[in-house]
Protein backbone atom coordinates (compact mmCIF):
# COMPACT_ATOMS: atom_id res chain seq x y z
CA UNK A 1 0.00 0.00 0.00
CA UNK A 2 1.27 3.44 -0.98
CA UNK A 3 -0.75 6.24 0.61
CA UNK A 4 -0.35 10.01 1.01
CA UNK A 5 2.99 10.01 -0.80
CA UNK A 6 4.90 11.99 -3.41
CA UNK A 7 7.03 9.98 -5.87
CA UNK A 8 9.09 12.37 -7.97
CA UNK A 9 12.35 12.83 -9.85
CA UNK A 10 13.20 9.15 -10.33
CA UNK A 11 14.69 7.52 -13.42
CA UNK A 12 14.67 3.96 -14.77
CA UNK A 13 17.39 3.44 -17.34
CA UNK A 14 18.43 0.58 -19.56
CA UNK A 15 22.01 0.79 -20.70
CA UNK A 16 24.21 -1.77 -22.42
CA UNK A 17 25.33 -4.37 -19.91
CA UNK A 18 23.27 -2.92 -17.04
CA UNK A 19 20.57 -5.59 -17.06
CA UNK A 20 18.03 -2.88 -16.26
CA UNK A 21 14.68 -2.85 -18.06
CA UNK A 22 14.32 0.91 -18.35
CA UNK A 23 10.72 0.58 -17.17
CA UNK A 24 8.80 2.19 -14.32
CA UNK A 25 10.44 5.52 -13.61
CA UNK A 26 8.24 6.16 -10.58
CA UNK A 27 6.77 2.74 -9.77
CA UNK A 28 7.51 -0.75 -11.16
CA UNK A 29 4.97 -3.50 -10.40
CA UNK A 30 5.39 -7.12 -11.54
CA UNK A 31 3.46 -10.13 -10.26
CA UNK A 32 2.16 -8.15 -7.27
CA UNK A 33 -0.93 -6.29 -6.09
CA UNK A 34 -0.33 -2.65 -5.21
CA UNK A 35 -2.79 -0.02 -3.97
CA UNK A 36 -1.81 3.61 -4.58
CA UNK A 37 -4.03 6.23 -2.91
CA UNK A 38 -3.86 9.98 -2.38
CA UNK A 39 -0.43 10.03 -4.06
CA UNK A 40 1.29 12.14 -6.72
CA UNK A 41 3.72 10.57 -9.18
CA UNK A 42 5.42 13.36 -11.14
CA UNK A 43 8.61 14.21 -12.96
CA UNK A 44 9.75 10.59 -13.30
CA UNK A 45 11.55 9.25 -16.39
CA UNK A 46 11.95 5.83 -17.99
CA UNK A 47 14.01 4.92 -21.03
CA UNK A 48 11.58 2.24 -22.28
CA UNK A 49 8.06 2.06 -20.77
CA UNK A 50 5.99 3.56 -17.98
CA UNK A 51 7.52 6.91 -17.08
CA UNK A 52 5.23 7.17 -14.05
CA UNK A 53 3.97 3.60 -13.52
CA UNK A 54 4.91 0.31 -15.18
CA UNK A 55 2.40 -2.45 -14.32
CA UNK A 56 2.55 -6.18 -15.07
CA UNK A 57 0.57 -7.09 -11.95
CA UNK A 58 -2.48 -5.44 -10.39
CA UNK A 59 -2.64 -1.74 -9.49
CA UNK A 60 -5.53 0.16 -7.87
CA UNK A 61 -4.85 3.89 -8.39
CA UNK A 62 -7.33 6.10 -6.48
CA UNK A 63 -7.52 9.81 -5.70
CA UNK A 64 -4.08 10.27 -7.19
CA UNK A 65 -2.26 12.23 -9.90
CA UNK A 66 0.18 10.90 -12.52
CA UNK A 67 1.63 14.00 -14.20
CA UNK A 68 4.64 15.30 -16.07
CA UNK A 69 6.28 11.88 -16.45
CA UNK A 70 8.06 10.92 -19.66
CA UNK A 71 9.88 8.41 -21.77
CA UNK A 72 13.30 9.89 -22.45
CA UNK A 73 14.69 7.41 -24.98
CA UNK A 74 17.03 9.15 -27.42
CA UNK A 75 15.75 6.95 -30.26
CA UNK A 76 12.25 8.46 -29.92
CA UNK A 77 10.69 5.16 -28.93
CA UNK A 78 8.98 4.15 -25.73
CA UNK A 79 5.41 3.66 -24.63
CA UNK A 80 3.28 4.91 -21.77
CA UNK A 81 4.69 8.24 -20.65
CA UNK A 82 2.35 8.27 -17.65
CA UNK A 83 1.28 4.64 -17.34
CA UNK A 84 2.23 1.37 -19.04
CA UNK A 85 -0.37 -1.28 -18.16
CA UNK A 86 0.16 -4.88 -19.14
CA UNK A 87 -1.75 -6.29 -16.18
CA UNK A 88 -4.93 -5.28 -14.39
CA UNK A 89 -5.45 -1.63 -13.48
CA UNK A 90 -8.23 0.48 -12.03
CA UNK A 91 -7.84 4.26 -12.22
CA UNK A 92 -10.55 5.77 -10.00
CA UNK A 93 -11.03 9.49 -9.29
CA UNK A 94 -7.51 10.16 -10.55
CA UNK A 95 -5.82 12.28 -13.21
CA UNK A 96 -3.26 11.21 -15.81
CA UNK A 97 -2.05 14.46 -17.35
CA UNK A 98 0.81 16.26 -19.10
CA UNK A 99 2.82 13.08 -19.70
CA UNK A 100 4.74 12.26 -22.89
CA UNK A 101 6.00 9.22 -24.76
CA UNK A 102 8.07 8.65 -27.87
CA UNK A 103 5.75 6.49 -29.96
CA UNK A 104 2.52 5.26 -28.34
CA UNK A 105 0.41 6.22 -25.33
CA UNK A 106 1.47 9.64 -24.08
CA UNK A 107 -0.83 9.23 -21.09
CA UNK A 108 -1.57 5.49 -20.98
CA UNK A 109 -0.31 2.55 -23.03
CA UNK A 110 -2.62 -0.40 -22.36
CA UNK A 111 -2.17 -4.06 -23.31
CA UNK A 112 -4.00 -5.43 -20.27
CA UNK A 113 -7.31 -4.80 -18.52
CA UNK A 114 -7.92 -1.16 -17.72
CA UNK A 115 -10.92 0.48 -16.07
CA UNK A 116 -11.28 4.25 -15.83
CA UNK A 117 -13.82 5.39 -13.25
CA UNK A 118 -14.19 9.11 -12.57
CA UNK A 119 -10.78 9.56 -14.18
CA UNK A 120 -9.37 12.38 -16.30
CA UNK A 121 -6.79 11.78 -19.04
CA UNK A 122 -5.71 15.19 -20.36
CA UNK A 123 -2.87 17.14 -22.02
CA UNK A 124 -0.73 14.08 -22.79
CA UNK A 125 1.24 13.74 -26.01
CA UNK A 126 3.22 11.49 -28.28
CA UNK A 127 6.35 13.27 -29.40
CA UNK A 128 7.85 11.49 -32.39
CA UNK A 129 7.35 9.04 -35.19
CA UNK A 130 9.35 5.81 -35.15
CA UNK A 131 12.48 6.10 -37.23
CA UNK A 132 11.74 2.86 -39.12
CA UNK A 133 8.14 3.80 -39.81
CA UNK A 134 6.17 1.77 -42.37
CA UNK A 135 2.68 3.38 -42.52
CA UNK A 136 1.40 0.63 -44.80
CA UNK A 137 1.78 -1.81 -41.84
CA UNK A 138 -0.12 0.35 -39.36
CA UNK A 139 0.23 3.57 -37.40
CA UNK A 140 3.70 4.88 -36.66
CA UNK A 141 2.73 6.69 -33.49
CA UNK A 142 -0.40 7.72 -31.68
CA UNK A 143 -2.60 7.66 -28.65
CA UNK A 144 -1.75 10.98 -27.08
CA UNK A 145 -4.21 10.16 -24.32
CA UNK A 146 -4.58 6.38 -24.48
CA UNK A 147 -3.15 3.74 -26.78
CA UNK A 148 -5.13 0.53 -26.42
CA UNK A 149 -3.23 -2.32 -28.10
CA UNK A 150 -4.81 -5.58 -29.13
CA UNK A 151 -8.33 -6.36 -30.27
CA UNK A 152 -9.25 -8.31 -27.11
CA UNK A 153 -8.42 -5.42 -24.78
CA UNK A 154 -11.11 -2.89 -23.86
CA UNK A 155 -10.87 0.36 -22.00
CA UNK A 156 -14.12 0.84 -20.10
CA UNK A 157 -14.89 4.39 -19.06
CA UNK A 158 -17.45 4.95 -16.36
CA UNK A 159 -19.52 8.11 -15.70
CA UNK A 160 -17.49 11.23 -14.81
CA UNK A 161 -14.50 9.95 -16.82
CA UNK A 162 -13.06 12.23 -19.44
CA UNK A 163 -10.42 11.96 -22.13
CA UNK A 164 -9.69 15.40 -23.48
CA UNK A 165 -7.21 17.79 -25.03
CA UNK A 166 -4.74 15.14 -26.14
CA UNK A 167 -2.77 15.22 -29.36
CA UNK A 168 -4.40 11.98 -30.51
CA UNK A 169 -6.43 9.10 -29.16
CA UNK A 170 -6.13 5.83 -31.05
CA UNK A 171 -7.26 2.33 -30.31
CA UNK A 172 -9.31 3.26 -27.23
CA UNK A 173 -13.04 2.86 -26.97
CA UNK A 174 -15.29 4.16 -24.20
CA UNK A 175 -18.61 2.51 -23.54
mmCIF file of C-alpha atoms in Angstrom:
data_model
loop_
_atom_site.group_PDB
_atom_site.id
_atom_site.type_symbol
_atom_site.label_atom_id
_atom_site.label_comp_id
_atom_site.label_asym_id
_atom_site.label_seq_id
_atom_site.Cartn_x
_atom_site.Cartn_y
_atom_site.Cartn_z
ATOM 1 C CA UNK A 1 0.000 0.000 0.000
ATOM 2 C CA UNK A 2 1.265 3.443 -0.981
ATOM 3 C CA UNK A 3 -0.748 6.244 0.611
ATOM 4 C CA UNK A 4 -0.345 10.014 1.013
ATOM 5 C CA UNK A 5 2.987 10.008 -0.796
ATOM 6 C CA UNK A 6 4.896 11.993 -3.409
ATOM 7 C CA UNK A 7 7.027 9.976 -5.871
ATOM 8 C CA UNK A 8 9.086 12.370 -7.971
ATOM 9 C CA UNK A 9 12.354 12.831 -9.852
ATOM 10 C CA UNK A 10 13.202 9.147 -10.327
ATOM 11 C CA UNK A 11 14.687 7.524 -13.424
ATOM 12 C CA UNK A 12 14.669 3.957 -14.772
ATOM 13 C CA UNK A 13 17.391 3.439 -17.343
ATOM 14 C CA UNK A 14 18.431 0.579 -19.557
ATOM 15 C CA UNK A 15 22.009 0.788 -20.704
ATOM 16 C CA UNK A 16 24.211 -1.768 -22.421
ATOM 17 C CA UNK A 17 25.334 -4.370 -19.906
ATOM 18 C CA UNK A 18 23.274 -2.924 -17.037
ATOM 19 C CA UNK A 19 20.569 -5.587 -17.058
ATOM 20 C CA UNK A 20 18.030 -2.881 -16.262
ATOM 21 C CA UNK A 21 14.676 -2.855 -18.056
ATOM 22 C CA UNK A 22 14.321 0.907 -18.348
ATOM 23 C CA UNK A 23 10.718 0.580 -17.171
ATOM 24 C CA UNK A 24 8.800 2.187 -14.321
ATOM 25 C CA UNK A 25 10.435 5.517 -13.615
ATOM 26 C CA UNK A 26 8.238 6.159 -10.581
ATOM 27 C CA UNK A 27 6.775 2.741 -9.771
ATOM 28 C CA UNK A 28 7.515 -0.748 -11.161
ATOM 29 C CA UNK A 29 4.968 -3.499 -10.404
ATOM 30 C CA UNK A 30 5.390 -7.122 -11.538
ATOM 31 C CA UNK A 31 3.460 -10.131 -10.256
ATOM 32 C CA UNK A 32 2.156 -8.155 -7.270
ATOM 33 C CA UNK A 33 -0.927 -6.287 -6.092
ATOM 34 C CA UNK A 34 -0.334 -2.646 -5.210
ATOM 35 C CA UNK A 35 -2.787 -0.025 -3.973
ATOM 36 C CA UNK A 36 -1.814 3.606 -4.579
ATOM 37 C CA UNK A 37 -4.032 6.228 -2.914
ATOM 38 C CA UNK A 38 -3.857 9.982 -2.385
ATOM 39 C CA UNK A 39 -0.433 10.031 -4.058
ATOM 40 C CA UNK A 40 1.286 12.136 -6.721
ATOM 41 C CA UNK A 41 3.724 10.567 -9.185
ATOM 42 C CA UNK A 42 5.419 13.357 -11.144
ATOM 43 C CA UNK A 43 8.609 14.207 -12.962
ATOM 44 C CA UNK A 44 9.749 10.595 -13.303
ATOM 45 C CA UNK A 45 11.552 9.249 -16.389
ATOM 46 C CA UNK A 46 11.946 5.834 -17.986
ATOM 47 C CA UNK A 47 14.006 4.924 -21.028
ATOM 48 C CA UNK A 48 11.577 2.241 -22.280
ATOM 49 C CA UNK A 49 8.056 2.061 -20.769
ATOM 50 C CA UNK A 50 5.985 3.564 -17.979
ATOM 51 C CA UNK A 51 7.518 6.906 -17.083
ATOM 52 C CA UNK A 52 5.231 7.172 -14.055
ATOM 53 C CA UNK A 53 3.971 3.604 -13.520
ATOM 54 C CA UNK A 54 4.910 0.306 -15.175
ATOM 55 C CA UNK A 55 2.405 -2.445 -14.320
ATOM 56 C CA UNK A 56 2.551 -6.183 -15.069
ATOM 57 C CA UNK A 57 0.571 -7.090 -11.952
ATOM 58 C CA UNK A 58 -2.478 -5.442 -10.386
ATOM 59 C CA UNK A 59 -2.642 -1.745 -9.495
ATOM 60 C CA UNK A 60 -5.529 0.157 -7.875
ATOM 61 C CA UNK A 61 -4.850 3.888 -8.389
ATOM 62 C CA UNK A 62 -7.326 6.097 -6.485
ATOM 63 C CA UNK A 63 -7.525 9.815 -5.696
ATOM 64 C CA UNK A 64 -4.081 10.269 -7.192
ATOM 65 C CA UNK A 65 -2.262 12.232 -9.897
ATOM 66 C CA UNK A 66 0.177 10.903 -12.516
ATOM 67 C CA UNK A 67 1.625 13.999 -14.196
ATOM 68 C CA UNK A 68 4.644 15.296 -16.074
ATOM 69 C CA UNK A 69 6.277 11.878 -16.446
ATOM 70 C CA UNK A 70 8.056 10.919 -19.660
ATOM 71 C CA UNK A 71 9.876 8.405 -21.768
ATOM 72 C CA UNK A 72 13.298 9.892 -22.449
ATOM 73 C CA UNK A 73 14.691 7.410 -24.980
ATOM 74 C CA UNK A 74 17.025 9.147 -27.423
ATOM 75 C CA UNK A 75 15.750 6.953 -30.264
ATOM 76 C CA UNK A 76 12.254 8.461 -29.920
ATOM 77 C CA UNK A 77 10.691 5.157 -28.932
ATOM 78 C CA UNK A 78 8.980 4.152 -25.732
ATOM 79 C CA UNK A 79 5.407 3.663 -24.631
ATOM 80 C CA UNK A 80 3.280 4.913 -21.769
ATOM 81 C CA UNK A 81 4.687 8.240 -20.648
ATOM 82 C CA UNK A 82 2.350 8.274 -17.653
ATOM 83 C CA UNK A 83 1.284 4.636 -17.342
ATOM 84 C CA UNK A 84 2.233 1.368 -19.045
ATOM 85 C CA UNK A 85 -0.373 -1.276 -18.160
ATOM 86 C CA UNK A 86 0.164 -4.880 -19.142
ATOM 87 C CA UNK A 87 -1.754 -6.288 -16.185
ATOM 88 C CA UNK A 88 -4.933 -5.275 -14.391
ATOM 89 C CA UNK A 89 -5.449 -1.631 -13.476
ATOM 90 C CA UNK A 90 -8.231 0.484 -12.030
ATOM 91 C CA UNK A 91 -7.842 4.259 -12.221
ATOM 92 C CA UNK A 92 -10.547 5.773 -10.004
ATOM 93 C CA UNK A 93 -11.035 9.487 -9.290
ATOM 94 C CA UNK A 94 -7.511 10.157 -10.552
ATOM 95 C CA UNK A 95 -5.816 12.282 -13.210
ATOM 96 C CA UNK A 96 -3.258 11.206 -15.811
ATOM 97 C CA UNK A 97 -2.053 14.459 -17.350
ATOM 98 C CA UNK A 98 0.806 16.264 -19.104
ATOM 99 C CA UNK A 99 2.816 13.078 -19.702
ATOM 100 C CA UNK A 100 4.739 12.265 -22.886
ATOM 101 C CA UNK A 101 5.999 9.217 -24.760
ATOM 102 C CA UNK A 102 8.068 8.648 -27.866
ATOM 103 C CA UNK A 103 5.749 6.487 -29.959
ATOM 104 C CA UNK A 104 2.523 5.260 -28.336
ATOM 105 C CA UNK A 105 0.413 6.220 -25.331
ATOM 106 C CA UNK A 106 1.474 9.636 -24.075
ATOM 107 C CA UNK A 107 -0.828 9.231 -21.087
ATOM 108 C CA UNK A 108 -1.572 5.495 -20.978
ATOM 109 C CA UNK A 109 -0.312 2.549 -23.026
ATOM 110 C CA UNK A 110 -2.619 -0.405 -22.359
ATOM 111 C CA UNK A 111 -2.175 -4.059 -23.311
ATOM 112 C CA UNK A 112 -4.005 -5.425 -20.270
ATOM 113 C CA UNK A 113 -7.313 -4.805 -18.520
ATOM 114 C CA UNK A 114 -7.917 -1.158 -17.715
ATOM 115 C CA UNK A 115 -10.923 0.477 -16.067
ATOM 116 C CA UNK A 116 -11.278 4.255 -15.827
ATOM 117 C CA UNK A 117 -13.819 5.391 -13.246
ATOM 118 C CA UNK A 118 -14.189 9.111 -12.569
ATOM 119 C CA UNK A 119 -10.778 9.556 -14.180
ATOM 120 C CA UNK A 120 -9.366 12.377 -16.295
ATOM 121 C CA UNK A 121 -6.790 11.779 -19.040
ATOM 122 C CA UNK A 122 -5.715 15.191 -20.360
ATOM 123 C CA UNK A 123 -2.874 17.141 -22.018
ATOM 124 C CA UNK A 124 -0.729 14.082 -22.792
ATOM 125 C CA UNK A 125 1.240 13.742 -26.011
ATOM 126 C CA UNK A 126 3.216 11.489 -28.279
ATOM 127 C CA UNK A 127 6.351 13.274 -29.403
ATOM 128 C CA UNK A 128 7.855 11.487 -32.392
ATOM 129 C CA UNK A 129 7.355 9.040 -35.188
ATOM 130 C CA UNK A 130 9.353 5.812 -35.152
ATOM 131 C CA UNK A 131 12.483 6.097 -37.232
ATOM 132 C CA UNK A 132 11.740 2.862 -39.116
ATOM 133 C CA UNK A 133 8.141 3.805 -39.809
ATOM 134 C CA UNK A 134 6.168 1.770 -42.372
ATOM 135 C CA UNK A 135 2.685 3.379 -42.523
ATOM 136 C CA UNK A 136 1.398 0.632 -44.801
ATOM 137 C CA UNK A 137 1.778 -1.810 -41.840
ATOM 138 C CA UNK A 138 -0.124 0.352 -39.364
ATOM 139 C CA UNK A 139 0.228 3.569 -37.400
ATOM 140 C CA UNK A 140 3.697 4.880 -36.663
ATOM 141 C CA UNK A 141 2.731 6.688 -33.489
ATOM 142 C CA UNK A 142 -0.400 7.718 -31.683
ATOM 143 C CA UNK A 143 -2.595 7.655 -28.652
ATOM 144 C CA UNK A 144 -1.746 10.979 -27.083
ATOM 145 C CA UNK A 145 -4.207 10.158 -24.318
ATOM 146 C CA UNK A 146 -4.584 6.383 -24.477
ATOM 147 C CA UNK A 147 -3.145 3.738 -26.780
ATOM 148 C CA UNK A 148 -5.134 0.533 -26.416
ATOM 149 C CA UNK A 149 -3.226 -2.315 -28.096
ATOM 150 C CA UNK A 150 -4.806 -5.584 -29.134
ATOM 151 C CA UNK A 151 -8.330 -6.356 -30.265
ATOM 152 C CA UNK A 152 -9.249 -8.308 -27.115
ATOM 153 C CA UNK A 153 -8.422 -5.421 -24.777
ATOM 154 C CA UNK A 154 -11.106 -2.887 -23.861
ATOM 155 C CA UNK A 155 -10.868 0.361 -22.001
ATOM 156 C CA UNK A 156 -14.119 0.843 -20.104
ATOM 157 C CA UNK A 157 -14.886 4.394 -19.056
ATOM 158 C CA UNK A 158 -17.454 4.954 -16.358
ATOM 159 C CA UNK A 159 -19.519 8.113 -15.703
ATOM 160 C CA UNK A 160 -17.493 11.227 -14.815
ATOM 161 C CA UNK A 161 -14.496 9.948 -16.820
ATOM 162 C CA UNK A 162 -13.057 12.232 -19.443
ATOM 163 C CA UNK A 163 -10.425 11.964 -22.126
ATOM 164 C CA UNK A 164 -9.692 15.401 -23.478
ATOM 165 C CA UNK A 165 -7.211 17.792 -25.025
ATOM 166 C CA UNK A 166 -4.740 15.137 -26.138
ATOM 167 C CA UNK A 167 -2.770 15.223 -29.362
ATOM 168 C CA UNK A 168 -4.399 11.980 -30.506
ATOM 169 C CA UNK A 169 -6.435 9.097 -29.160
ATOM 170 C CA UNK A 170 -6.127 5.831 -31.049
ATOM 171 C CA UNK A 171 -7.257 2.330 -30.309
ATOM 172 C CA UNK A 172 -9.315 3.263 -27.228
ATOM 173 C CA UNK A 173 -13.042 2.862 -26.970
ATOM 174 C CA UNK A 174 -15.294 4.159 -24.203
ATOM 175 C CA UNK A 175 -18.608 2.506 -23.545
#
